[in-house]
PDB file of C-alpha atoms in Angstrom:
ATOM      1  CA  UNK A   1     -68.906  -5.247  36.503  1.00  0.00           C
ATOM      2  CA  UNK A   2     -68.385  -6.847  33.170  1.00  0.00           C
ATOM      3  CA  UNK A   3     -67.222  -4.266  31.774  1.00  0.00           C
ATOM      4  CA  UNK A   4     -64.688  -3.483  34.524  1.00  0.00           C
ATOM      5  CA  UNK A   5     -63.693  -7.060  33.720  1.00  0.00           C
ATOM      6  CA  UNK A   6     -63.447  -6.200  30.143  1.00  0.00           C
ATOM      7  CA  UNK A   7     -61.278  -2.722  30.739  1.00  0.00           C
ATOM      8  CA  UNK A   8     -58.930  -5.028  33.380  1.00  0.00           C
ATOM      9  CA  UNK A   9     -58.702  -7.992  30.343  1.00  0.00           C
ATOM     10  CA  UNK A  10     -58.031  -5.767  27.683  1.00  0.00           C
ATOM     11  CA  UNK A  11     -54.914  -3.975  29.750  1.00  0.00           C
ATOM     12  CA  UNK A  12     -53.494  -7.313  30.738  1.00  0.00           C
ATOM     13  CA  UNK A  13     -53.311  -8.664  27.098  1.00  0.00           C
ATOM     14  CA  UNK A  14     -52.274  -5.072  26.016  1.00  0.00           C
ATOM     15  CA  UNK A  15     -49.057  -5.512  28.582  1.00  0.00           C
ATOM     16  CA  UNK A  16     -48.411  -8.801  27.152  1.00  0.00           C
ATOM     17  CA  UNK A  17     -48.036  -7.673  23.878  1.00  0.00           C
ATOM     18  CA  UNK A  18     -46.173  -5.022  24.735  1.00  0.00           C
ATOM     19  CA  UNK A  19     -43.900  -6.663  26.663  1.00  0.00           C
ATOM     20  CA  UNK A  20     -43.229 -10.020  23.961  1.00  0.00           C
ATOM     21  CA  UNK A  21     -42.436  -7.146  21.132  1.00  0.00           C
ATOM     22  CA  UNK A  22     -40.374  -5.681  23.610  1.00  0.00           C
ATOM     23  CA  UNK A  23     -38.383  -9.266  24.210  1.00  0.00           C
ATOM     24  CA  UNK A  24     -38.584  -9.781  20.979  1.00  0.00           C
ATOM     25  CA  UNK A  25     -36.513  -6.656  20.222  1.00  0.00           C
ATOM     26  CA  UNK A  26     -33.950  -7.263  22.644  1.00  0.00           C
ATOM     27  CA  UNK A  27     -33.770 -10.588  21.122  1.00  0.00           C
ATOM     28  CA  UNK A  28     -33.219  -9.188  17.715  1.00  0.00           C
ATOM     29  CA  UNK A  29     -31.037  -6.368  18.583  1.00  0.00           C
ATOM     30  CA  UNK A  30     -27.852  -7.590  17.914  1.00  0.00           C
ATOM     31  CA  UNK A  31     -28.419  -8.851  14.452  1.00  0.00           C
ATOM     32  CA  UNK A  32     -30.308  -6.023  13.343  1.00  0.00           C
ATOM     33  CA  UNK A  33     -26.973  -3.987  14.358  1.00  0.00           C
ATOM     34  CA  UNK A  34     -24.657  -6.148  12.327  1.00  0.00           C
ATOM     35  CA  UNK A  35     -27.233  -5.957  10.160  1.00  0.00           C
ATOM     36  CA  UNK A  36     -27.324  -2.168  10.175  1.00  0.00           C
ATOM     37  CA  UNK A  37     -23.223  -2.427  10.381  1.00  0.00           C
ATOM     38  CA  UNK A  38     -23.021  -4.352   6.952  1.00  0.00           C
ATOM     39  CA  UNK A  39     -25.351  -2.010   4.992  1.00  0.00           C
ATOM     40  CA  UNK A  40     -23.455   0.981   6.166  1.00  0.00           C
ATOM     41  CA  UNK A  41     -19.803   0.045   4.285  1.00  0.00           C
ATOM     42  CA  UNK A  42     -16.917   1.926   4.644  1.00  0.00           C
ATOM     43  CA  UNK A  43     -14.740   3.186   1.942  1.00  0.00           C
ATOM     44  CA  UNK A  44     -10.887   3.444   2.717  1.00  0.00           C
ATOM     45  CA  UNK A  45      -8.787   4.605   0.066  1.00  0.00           C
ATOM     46  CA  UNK A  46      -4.709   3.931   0.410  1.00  0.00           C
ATOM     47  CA  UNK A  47      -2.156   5.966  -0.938  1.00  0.00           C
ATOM     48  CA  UNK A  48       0.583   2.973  -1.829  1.00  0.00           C
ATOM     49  CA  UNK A  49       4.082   2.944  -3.784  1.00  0.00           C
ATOM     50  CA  UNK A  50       3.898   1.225  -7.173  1.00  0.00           C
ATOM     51  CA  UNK A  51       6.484  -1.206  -6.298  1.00  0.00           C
ATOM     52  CA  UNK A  52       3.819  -2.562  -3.524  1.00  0.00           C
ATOM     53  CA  UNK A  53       0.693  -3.105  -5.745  1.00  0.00           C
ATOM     54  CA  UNK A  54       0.516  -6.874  -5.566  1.00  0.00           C
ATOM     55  CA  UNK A  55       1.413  -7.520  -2.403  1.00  0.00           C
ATOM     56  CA  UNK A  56      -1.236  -4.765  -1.558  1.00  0.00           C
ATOM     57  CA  UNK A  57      -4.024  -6.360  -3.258  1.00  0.00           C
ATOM     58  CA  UNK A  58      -3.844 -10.015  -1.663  1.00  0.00           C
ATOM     59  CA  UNK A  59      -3.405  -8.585   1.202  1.00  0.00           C
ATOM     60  CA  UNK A  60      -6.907  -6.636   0.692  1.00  0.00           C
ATOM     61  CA  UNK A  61      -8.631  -9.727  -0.503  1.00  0.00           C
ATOM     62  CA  UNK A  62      -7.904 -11.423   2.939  1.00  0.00           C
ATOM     63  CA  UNK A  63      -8.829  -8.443   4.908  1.00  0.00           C
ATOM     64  CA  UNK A  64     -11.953  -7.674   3.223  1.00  0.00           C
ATOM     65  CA  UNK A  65     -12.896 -11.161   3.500  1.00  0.00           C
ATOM     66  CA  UNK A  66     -12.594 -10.548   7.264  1.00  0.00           C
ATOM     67  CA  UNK A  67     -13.968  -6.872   7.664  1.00  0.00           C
ATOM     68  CA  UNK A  68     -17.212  -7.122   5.221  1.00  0.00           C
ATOM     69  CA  UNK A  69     -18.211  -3.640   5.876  1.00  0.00           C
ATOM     70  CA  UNK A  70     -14.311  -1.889   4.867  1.00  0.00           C
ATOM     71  CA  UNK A  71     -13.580  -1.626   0.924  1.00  0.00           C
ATOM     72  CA  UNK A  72     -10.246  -0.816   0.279  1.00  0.00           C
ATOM     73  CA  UNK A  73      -9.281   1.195  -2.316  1.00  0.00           C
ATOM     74  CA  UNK A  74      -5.703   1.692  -3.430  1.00  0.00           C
ATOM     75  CA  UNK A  75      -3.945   5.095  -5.369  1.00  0.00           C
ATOM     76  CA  UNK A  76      -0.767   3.498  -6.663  1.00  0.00           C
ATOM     77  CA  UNK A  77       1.958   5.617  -8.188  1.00  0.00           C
ATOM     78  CA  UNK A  78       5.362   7.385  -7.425  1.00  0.00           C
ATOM     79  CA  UNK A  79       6.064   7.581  -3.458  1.00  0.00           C
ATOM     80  CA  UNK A  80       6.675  12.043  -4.302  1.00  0.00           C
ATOM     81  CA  UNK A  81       3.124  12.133  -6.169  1.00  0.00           C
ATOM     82  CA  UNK A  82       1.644  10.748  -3.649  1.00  0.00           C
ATOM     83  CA  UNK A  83       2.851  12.676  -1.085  1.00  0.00           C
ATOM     84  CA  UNK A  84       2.210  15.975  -3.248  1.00  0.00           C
ATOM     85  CA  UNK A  85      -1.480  14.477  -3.392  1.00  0.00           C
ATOM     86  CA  UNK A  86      -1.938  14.120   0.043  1.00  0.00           C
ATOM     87  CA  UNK A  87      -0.389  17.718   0.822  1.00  0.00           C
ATOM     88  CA  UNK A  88      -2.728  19.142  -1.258  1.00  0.00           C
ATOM     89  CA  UNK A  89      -5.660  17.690   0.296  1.00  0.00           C
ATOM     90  CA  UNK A  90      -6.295  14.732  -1.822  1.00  0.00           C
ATOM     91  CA  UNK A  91      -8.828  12.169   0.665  1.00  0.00           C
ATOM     92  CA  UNK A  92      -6.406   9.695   1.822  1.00  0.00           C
ATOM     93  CA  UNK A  93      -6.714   7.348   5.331  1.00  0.00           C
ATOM     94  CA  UNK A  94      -3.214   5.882   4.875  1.00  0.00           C
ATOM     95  CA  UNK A  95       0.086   6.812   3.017  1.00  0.00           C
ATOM     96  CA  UNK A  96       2.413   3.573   2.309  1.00  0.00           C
ATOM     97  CA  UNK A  97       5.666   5.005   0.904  1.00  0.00           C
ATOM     98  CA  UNK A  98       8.690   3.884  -0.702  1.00  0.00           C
ATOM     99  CA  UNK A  99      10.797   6.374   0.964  1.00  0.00           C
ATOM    100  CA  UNK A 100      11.190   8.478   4.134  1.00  0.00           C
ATOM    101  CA  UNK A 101      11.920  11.485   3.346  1.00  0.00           C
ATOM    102  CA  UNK A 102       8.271  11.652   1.381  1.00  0.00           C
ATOM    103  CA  UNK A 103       6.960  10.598   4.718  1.00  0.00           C
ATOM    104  CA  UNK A 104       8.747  12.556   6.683  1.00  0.00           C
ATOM    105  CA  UNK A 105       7.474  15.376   4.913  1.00  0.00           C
ATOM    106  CA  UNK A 106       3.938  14.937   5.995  1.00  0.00           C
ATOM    107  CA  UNK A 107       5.136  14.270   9.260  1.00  0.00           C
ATOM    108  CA  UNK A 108       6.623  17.903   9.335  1.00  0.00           C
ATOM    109  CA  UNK A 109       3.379  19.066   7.688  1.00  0.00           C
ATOM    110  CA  UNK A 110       1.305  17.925  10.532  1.00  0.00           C
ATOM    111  CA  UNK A 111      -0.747  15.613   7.969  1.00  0.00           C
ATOM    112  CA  UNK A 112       0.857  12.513   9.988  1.00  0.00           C
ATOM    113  CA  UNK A 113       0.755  12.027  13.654  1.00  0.00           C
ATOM    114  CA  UNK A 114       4.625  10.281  14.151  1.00  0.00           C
ATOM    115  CA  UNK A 115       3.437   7.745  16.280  1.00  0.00           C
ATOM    116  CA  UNK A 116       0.954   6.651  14.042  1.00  0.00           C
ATOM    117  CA  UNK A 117       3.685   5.651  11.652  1.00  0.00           C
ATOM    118  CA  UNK A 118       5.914   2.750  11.307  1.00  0.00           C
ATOM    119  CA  UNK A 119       8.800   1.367   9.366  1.00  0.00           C
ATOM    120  CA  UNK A 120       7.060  -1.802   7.873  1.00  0.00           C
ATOM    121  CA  UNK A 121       9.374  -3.318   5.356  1.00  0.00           C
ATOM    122  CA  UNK A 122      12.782  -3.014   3.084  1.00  0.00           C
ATOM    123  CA  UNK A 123      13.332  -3.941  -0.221  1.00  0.00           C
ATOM    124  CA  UNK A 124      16.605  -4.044  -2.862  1.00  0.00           C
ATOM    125  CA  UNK A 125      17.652  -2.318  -5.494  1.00  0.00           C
ATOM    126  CA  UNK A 126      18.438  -4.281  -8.659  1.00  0.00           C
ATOM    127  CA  UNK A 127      19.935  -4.117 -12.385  1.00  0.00           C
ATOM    128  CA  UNK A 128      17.564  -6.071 -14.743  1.00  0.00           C
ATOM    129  CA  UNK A 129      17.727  -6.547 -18.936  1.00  0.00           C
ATOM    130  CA  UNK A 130      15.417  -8.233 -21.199  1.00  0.00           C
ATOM    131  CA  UNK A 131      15.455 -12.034 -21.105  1.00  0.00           C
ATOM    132  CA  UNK A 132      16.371 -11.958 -24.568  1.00  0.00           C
ATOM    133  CA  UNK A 133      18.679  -9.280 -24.251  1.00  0.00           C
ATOM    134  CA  UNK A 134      22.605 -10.137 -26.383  1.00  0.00           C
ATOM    135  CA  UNK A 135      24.299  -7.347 -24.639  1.00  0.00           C
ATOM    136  CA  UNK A 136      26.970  -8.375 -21.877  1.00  0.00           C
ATOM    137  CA  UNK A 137      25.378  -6.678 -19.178  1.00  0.00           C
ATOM    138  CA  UNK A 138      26.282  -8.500 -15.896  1.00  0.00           C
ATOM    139  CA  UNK A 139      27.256  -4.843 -13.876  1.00  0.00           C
ATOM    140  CA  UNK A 140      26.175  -1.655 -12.976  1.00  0.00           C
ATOM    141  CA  UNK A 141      29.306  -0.518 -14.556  1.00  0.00           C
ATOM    142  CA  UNK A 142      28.491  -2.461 -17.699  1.00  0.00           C
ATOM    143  CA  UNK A 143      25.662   0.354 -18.133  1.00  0.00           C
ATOM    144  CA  UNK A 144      27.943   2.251 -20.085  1.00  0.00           C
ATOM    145  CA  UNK A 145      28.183  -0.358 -23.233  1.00  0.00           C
ATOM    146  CA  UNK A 146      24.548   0.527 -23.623  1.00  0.00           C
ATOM    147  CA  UNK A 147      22.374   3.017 -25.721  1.00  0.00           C
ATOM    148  CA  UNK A 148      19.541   3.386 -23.492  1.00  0.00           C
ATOM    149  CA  UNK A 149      18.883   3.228 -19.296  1.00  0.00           C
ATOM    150  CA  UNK A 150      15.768   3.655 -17.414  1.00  0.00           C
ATOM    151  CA  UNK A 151      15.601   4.891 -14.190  1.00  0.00           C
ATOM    152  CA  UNK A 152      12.193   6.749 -12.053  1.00  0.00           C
ATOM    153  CA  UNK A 153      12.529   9.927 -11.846  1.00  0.00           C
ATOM    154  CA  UNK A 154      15.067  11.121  -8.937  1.00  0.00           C
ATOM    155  CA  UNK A 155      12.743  13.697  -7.533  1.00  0.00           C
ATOM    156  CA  UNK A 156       9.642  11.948  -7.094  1.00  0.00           C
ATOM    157  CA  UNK A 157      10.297   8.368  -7.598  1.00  0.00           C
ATOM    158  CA  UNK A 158      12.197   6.650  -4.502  1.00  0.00           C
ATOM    159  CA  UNK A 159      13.732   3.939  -6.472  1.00  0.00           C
ATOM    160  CA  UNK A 160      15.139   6.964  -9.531  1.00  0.00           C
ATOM    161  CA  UNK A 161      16.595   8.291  -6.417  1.00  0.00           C
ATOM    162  CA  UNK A 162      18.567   5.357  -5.245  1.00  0.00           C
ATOM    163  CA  UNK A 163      19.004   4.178  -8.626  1.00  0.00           C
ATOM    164  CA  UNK A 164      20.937   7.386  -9.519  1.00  0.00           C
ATOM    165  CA  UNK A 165      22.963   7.455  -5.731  1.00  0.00           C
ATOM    166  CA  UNK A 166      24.446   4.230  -6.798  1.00  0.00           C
ATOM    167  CA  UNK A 167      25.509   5.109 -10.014  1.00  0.00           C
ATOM    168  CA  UNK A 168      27.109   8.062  -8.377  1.00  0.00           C
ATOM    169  CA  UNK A 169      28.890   6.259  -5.626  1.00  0.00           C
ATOM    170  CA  UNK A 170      29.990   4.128  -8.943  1.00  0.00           C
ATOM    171  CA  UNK A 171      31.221   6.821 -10.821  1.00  0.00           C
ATOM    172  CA  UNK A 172      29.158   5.467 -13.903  1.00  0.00           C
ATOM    173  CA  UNK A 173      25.932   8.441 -13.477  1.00  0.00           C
ATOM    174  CA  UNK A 174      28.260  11.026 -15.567  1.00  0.00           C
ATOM    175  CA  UNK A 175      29.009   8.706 -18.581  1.00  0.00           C
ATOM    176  CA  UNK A 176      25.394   7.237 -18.609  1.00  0.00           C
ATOM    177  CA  UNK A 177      23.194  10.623 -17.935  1.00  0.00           C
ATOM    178  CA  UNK A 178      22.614  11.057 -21.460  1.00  0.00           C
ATOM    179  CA  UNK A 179      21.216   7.750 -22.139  1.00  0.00           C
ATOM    180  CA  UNK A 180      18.613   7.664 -19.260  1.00  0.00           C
ATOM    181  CA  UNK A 181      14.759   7.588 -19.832  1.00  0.00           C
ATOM    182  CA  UNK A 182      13.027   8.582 -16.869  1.00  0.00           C
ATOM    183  CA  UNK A 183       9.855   7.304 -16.054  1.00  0.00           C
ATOM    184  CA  UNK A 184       6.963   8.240 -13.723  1.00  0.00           C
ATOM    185  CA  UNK A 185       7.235   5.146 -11.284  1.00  0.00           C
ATOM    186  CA  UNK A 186       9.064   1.752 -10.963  1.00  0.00           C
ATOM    187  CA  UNK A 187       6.647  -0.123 -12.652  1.00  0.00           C
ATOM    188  CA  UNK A 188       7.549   1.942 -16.014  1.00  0.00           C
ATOM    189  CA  UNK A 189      10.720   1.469 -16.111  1.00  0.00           C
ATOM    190  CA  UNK A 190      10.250  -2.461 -15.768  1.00  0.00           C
ATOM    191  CA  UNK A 191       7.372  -1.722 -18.571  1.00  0.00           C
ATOM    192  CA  UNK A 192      10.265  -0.368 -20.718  1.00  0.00           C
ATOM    193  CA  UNK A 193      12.686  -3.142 -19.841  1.00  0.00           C
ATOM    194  CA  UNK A 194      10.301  -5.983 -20.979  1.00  0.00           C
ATOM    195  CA  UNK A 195       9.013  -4.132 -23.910  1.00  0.00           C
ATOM    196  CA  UNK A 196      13.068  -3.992 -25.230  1.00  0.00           C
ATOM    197  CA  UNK A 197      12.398  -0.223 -24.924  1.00  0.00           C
ATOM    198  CA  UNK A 198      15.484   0.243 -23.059  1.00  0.00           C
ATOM    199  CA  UNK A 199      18.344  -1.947 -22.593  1.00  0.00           C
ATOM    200  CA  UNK A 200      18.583  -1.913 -18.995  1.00  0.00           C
ATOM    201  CA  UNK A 201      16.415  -0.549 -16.024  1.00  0.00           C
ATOM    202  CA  UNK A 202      17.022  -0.636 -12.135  1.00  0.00           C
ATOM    203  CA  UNK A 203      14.374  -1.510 -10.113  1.00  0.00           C
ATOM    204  CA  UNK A 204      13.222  -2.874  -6.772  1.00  0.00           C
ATOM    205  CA  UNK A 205      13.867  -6.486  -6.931  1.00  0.00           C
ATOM    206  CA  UNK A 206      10.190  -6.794  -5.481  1.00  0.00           C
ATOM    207  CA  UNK A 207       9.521  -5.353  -9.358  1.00  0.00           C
ATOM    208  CA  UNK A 208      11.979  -7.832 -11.164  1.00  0.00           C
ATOM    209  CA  UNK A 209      10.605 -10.720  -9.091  1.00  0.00           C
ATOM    210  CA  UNK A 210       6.691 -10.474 -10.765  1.00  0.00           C
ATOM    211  CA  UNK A 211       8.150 -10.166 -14.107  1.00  0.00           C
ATOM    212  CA  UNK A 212       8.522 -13.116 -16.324  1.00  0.00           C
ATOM    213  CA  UNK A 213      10.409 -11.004 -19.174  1.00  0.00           C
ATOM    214  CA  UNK A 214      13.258  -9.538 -17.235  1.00  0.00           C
ATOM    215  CA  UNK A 215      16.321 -11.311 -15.372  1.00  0.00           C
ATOM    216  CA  UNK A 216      18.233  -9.585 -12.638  1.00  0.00           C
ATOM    217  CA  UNK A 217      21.660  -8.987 -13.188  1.00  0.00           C
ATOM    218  CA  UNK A 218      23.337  -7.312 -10.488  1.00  0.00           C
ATOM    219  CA  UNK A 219      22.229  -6.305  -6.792  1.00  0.00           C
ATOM    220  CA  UNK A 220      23.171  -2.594  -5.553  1.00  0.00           C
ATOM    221  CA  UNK A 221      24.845  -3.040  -2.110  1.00  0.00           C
ATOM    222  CA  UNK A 222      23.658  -1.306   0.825  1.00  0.00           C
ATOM    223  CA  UNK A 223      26.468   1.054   1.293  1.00  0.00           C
ATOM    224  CA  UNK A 224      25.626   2.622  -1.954  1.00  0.00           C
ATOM    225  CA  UNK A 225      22.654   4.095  -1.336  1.00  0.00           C
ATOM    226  CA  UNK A 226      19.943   5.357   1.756  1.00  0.00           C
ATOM    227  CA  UNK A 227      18.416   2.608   3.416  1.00  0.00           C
ATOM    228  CA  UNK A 228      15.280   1.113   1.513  1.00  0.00           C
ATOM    229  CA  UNK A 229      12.701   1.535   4.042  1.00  0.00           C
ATOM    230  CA  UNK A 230       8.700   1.758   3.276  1.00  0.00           C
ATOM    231  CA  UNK A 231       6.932   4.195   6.199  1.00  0.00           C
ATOM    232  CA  UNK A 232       3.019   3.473   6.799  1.00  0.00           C
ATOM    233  CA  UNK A 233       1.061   5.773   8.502  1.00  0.00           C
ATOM    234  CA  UNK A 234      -2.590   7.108   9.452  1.00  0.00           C
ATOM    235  CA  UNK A 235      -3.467  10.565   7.745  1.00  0.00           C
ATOM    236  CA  UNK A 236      -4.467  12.879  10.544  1.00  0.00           C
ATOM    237  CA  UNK A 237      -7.684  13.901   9.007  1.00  0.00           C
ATOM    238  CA  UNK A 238      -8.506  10.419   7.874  1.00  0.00           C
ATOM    239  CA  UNK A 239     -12.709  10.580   7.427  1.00  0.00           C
ATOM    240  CA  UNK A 240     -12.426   7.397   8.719  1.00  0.00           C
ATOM    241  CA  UNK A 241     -10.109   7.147  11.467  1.00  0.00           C
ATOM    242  CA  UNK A 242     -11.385   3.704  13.493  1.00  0.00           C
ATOM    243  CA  UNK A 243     -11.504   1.634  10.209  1.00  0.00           C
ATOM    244  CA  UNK A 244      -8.010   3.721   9.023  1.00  0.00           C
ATOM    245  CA  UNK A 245      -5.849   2.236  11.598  1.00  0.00           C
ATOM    246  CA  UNK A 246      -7.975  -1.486  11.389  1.00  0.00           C
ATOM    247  CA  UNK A 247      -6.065  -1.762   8.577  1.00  0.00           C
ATOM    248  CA  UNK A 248      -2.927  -0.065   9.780  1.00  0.00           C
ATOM    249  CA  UNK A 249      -2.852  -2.809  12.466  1.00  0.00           C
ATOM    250  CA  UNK A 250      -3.586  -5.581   9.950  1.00  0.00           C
ATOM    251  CA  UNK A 251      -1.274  -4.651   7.780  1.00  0.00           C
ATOM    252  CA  UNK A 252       1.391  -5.103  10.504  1.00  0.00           C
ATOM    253  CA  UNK A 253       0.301  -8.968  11.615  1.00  0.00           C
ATOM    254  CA  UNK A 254       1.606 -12.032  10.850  1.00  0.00           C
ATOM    255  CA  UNK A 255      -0.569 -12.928   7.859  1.00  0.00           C
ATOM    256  CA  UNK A 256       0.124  -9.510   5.845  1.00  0.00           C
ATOM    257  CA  UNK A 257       4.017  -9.301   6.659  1.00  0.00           C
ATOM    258  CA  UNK A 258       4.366 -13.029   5.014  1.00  0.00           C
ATOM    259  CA  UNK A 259       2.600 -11.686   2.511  1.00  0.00           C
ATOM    260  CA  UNK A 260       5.052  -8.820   1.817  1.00  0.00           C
ATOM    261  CA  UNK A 261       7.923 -11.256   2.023  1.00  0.00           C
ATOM    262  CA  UNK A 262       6.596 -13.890  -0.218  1.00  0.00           C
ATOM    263  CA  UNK A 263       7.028 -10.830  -2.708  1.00  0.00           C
ATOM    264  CA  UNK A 264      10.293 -10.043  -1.792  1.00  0.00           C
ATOM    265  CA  UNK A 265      10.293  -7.305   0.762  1.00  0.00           C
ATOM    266  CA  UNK A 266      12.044  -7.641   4.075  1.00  0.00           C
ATOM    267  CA  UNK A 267      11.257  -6.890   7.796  1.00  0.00           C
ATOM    268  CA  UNK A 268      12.930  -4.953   9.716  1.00  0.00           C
ATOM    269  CA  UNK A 269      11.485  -5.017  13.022  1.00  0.00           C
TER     270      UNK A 269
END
């Protein structure tokens, strides 16, 4: 009989302890999953025109501050490098150009979904010189009175492009061709301008604005070039599509797009 008693005792306490560890995990649960969620970080890398860089990175300092488990790592260059990157595999989540037609491209190419993309912001294209520059360089057409120009490169750099449409529209690109140094991105040229390199450089004004060693100038007007417009988008193959368009989405709210126009860009939505 005592024994039976015994048997009976030691299945009651067994249930017991069963049945606190299993409260006890329920209890737990939920922090051991953010837990588990922290530990397990998420790398995002973001294909981004030059001309966005600082904007870019306070904007990632507030989001990571928000999403512990995302780091966001940016690939800045030339919007047509990029693009070539991407089309040849390279492992991007998001694409952040400074022109369409580079989007648009990948849009063709399958490599962005279209209605994962969106027009985000605008900028301006601008003339700047050295502070200390002496020349009397208040005009585009004033380029000519100078020995050396520096513009991105037309094919692959978005602001070369423009750069070179409004000299065209201006009749000034044929008596100035010779005297151009191209560069690889914006943020070259504007290098070359505050290094008295060159004598001149056009730019995005977001560009001119971080710059303590240049002035601006002169201000292209709209009608004499494409549109400015910077496309985001979600790459298709993304490795990490749910944490991809997090960022997509942030990068679209109210915090982020003051952020772009404390830095000069514009919205146009």
């Amino acid at each position: 009989m005592k024994k039976r008693n015994l048997i009976i005792y030691s299945m009651m306490l067994l249930l017991l302890v069963v049945s606190g560890c299993s409260a006890n995990e329920q209890t737990k649960k939920p922090e051991e999953q953010n837990q588990e969620a922290s530990e397990k970080k998420v790398e995002l890398t973001i294909s981004a025109a030059a001309s966005l860089q600082d904007a870019l990175n306070e904007i990632k300092a507030t989001f990571e501050k928000e999403h512990s488990y995302v780091k966001v790592n940016y690939n800045f260059g030339s919007s047509g490098a990029l693009q070539q990157q991407i089309s040849q595999g390279a492992p991007v989540d998001l694409f952040f150009s400074a022109a369409e037609d580079k989007f648009d491209k990948l849009v063709q190419d399958g490599l962005i979904v279209k209605s994962k993309g969106i027009d985000l912001v605008g900028n301006e294209l601008v003339l700047v010189v050295p502070n200390d520059s002496k020349k009397k360089i208040k005009s585009f057409e004033d380029l000519t009175k100078t020995d050396k120009i520096s513009i991105g490169t037309p094919e692959a750099v978005p602001a070369g492009q423009y750069a070179k449409e409004t000299l065209e529209k201006l009749n000034v690109w044929k008596a100035i061709e010779g005297k151009v140094v191209f560069a690889k991105d914006v943020r070259q040229v504007l290098t070359y301008v505050e290094t008295n390199n060159v004598e001149a450089g056009i730019v995005y004004k977001t560009d001119a604005l971080i710059s303590q060693k240049v002035k601006i100038v002169a201000t292209a007007e709209e009608n004499t070039h494409a549109p400015i417009i910077y496309p985001l988008g979600v790459i298709k193959n993304s490795s990490h599509p749910k944490e991809a368009h997090l960022f997509y989405d942030y990068l679209q709210n109210e915090t982020s797009m003051k952020t772009l126009e404390k830095y000069g860009f514009k919205g146009i939505n």
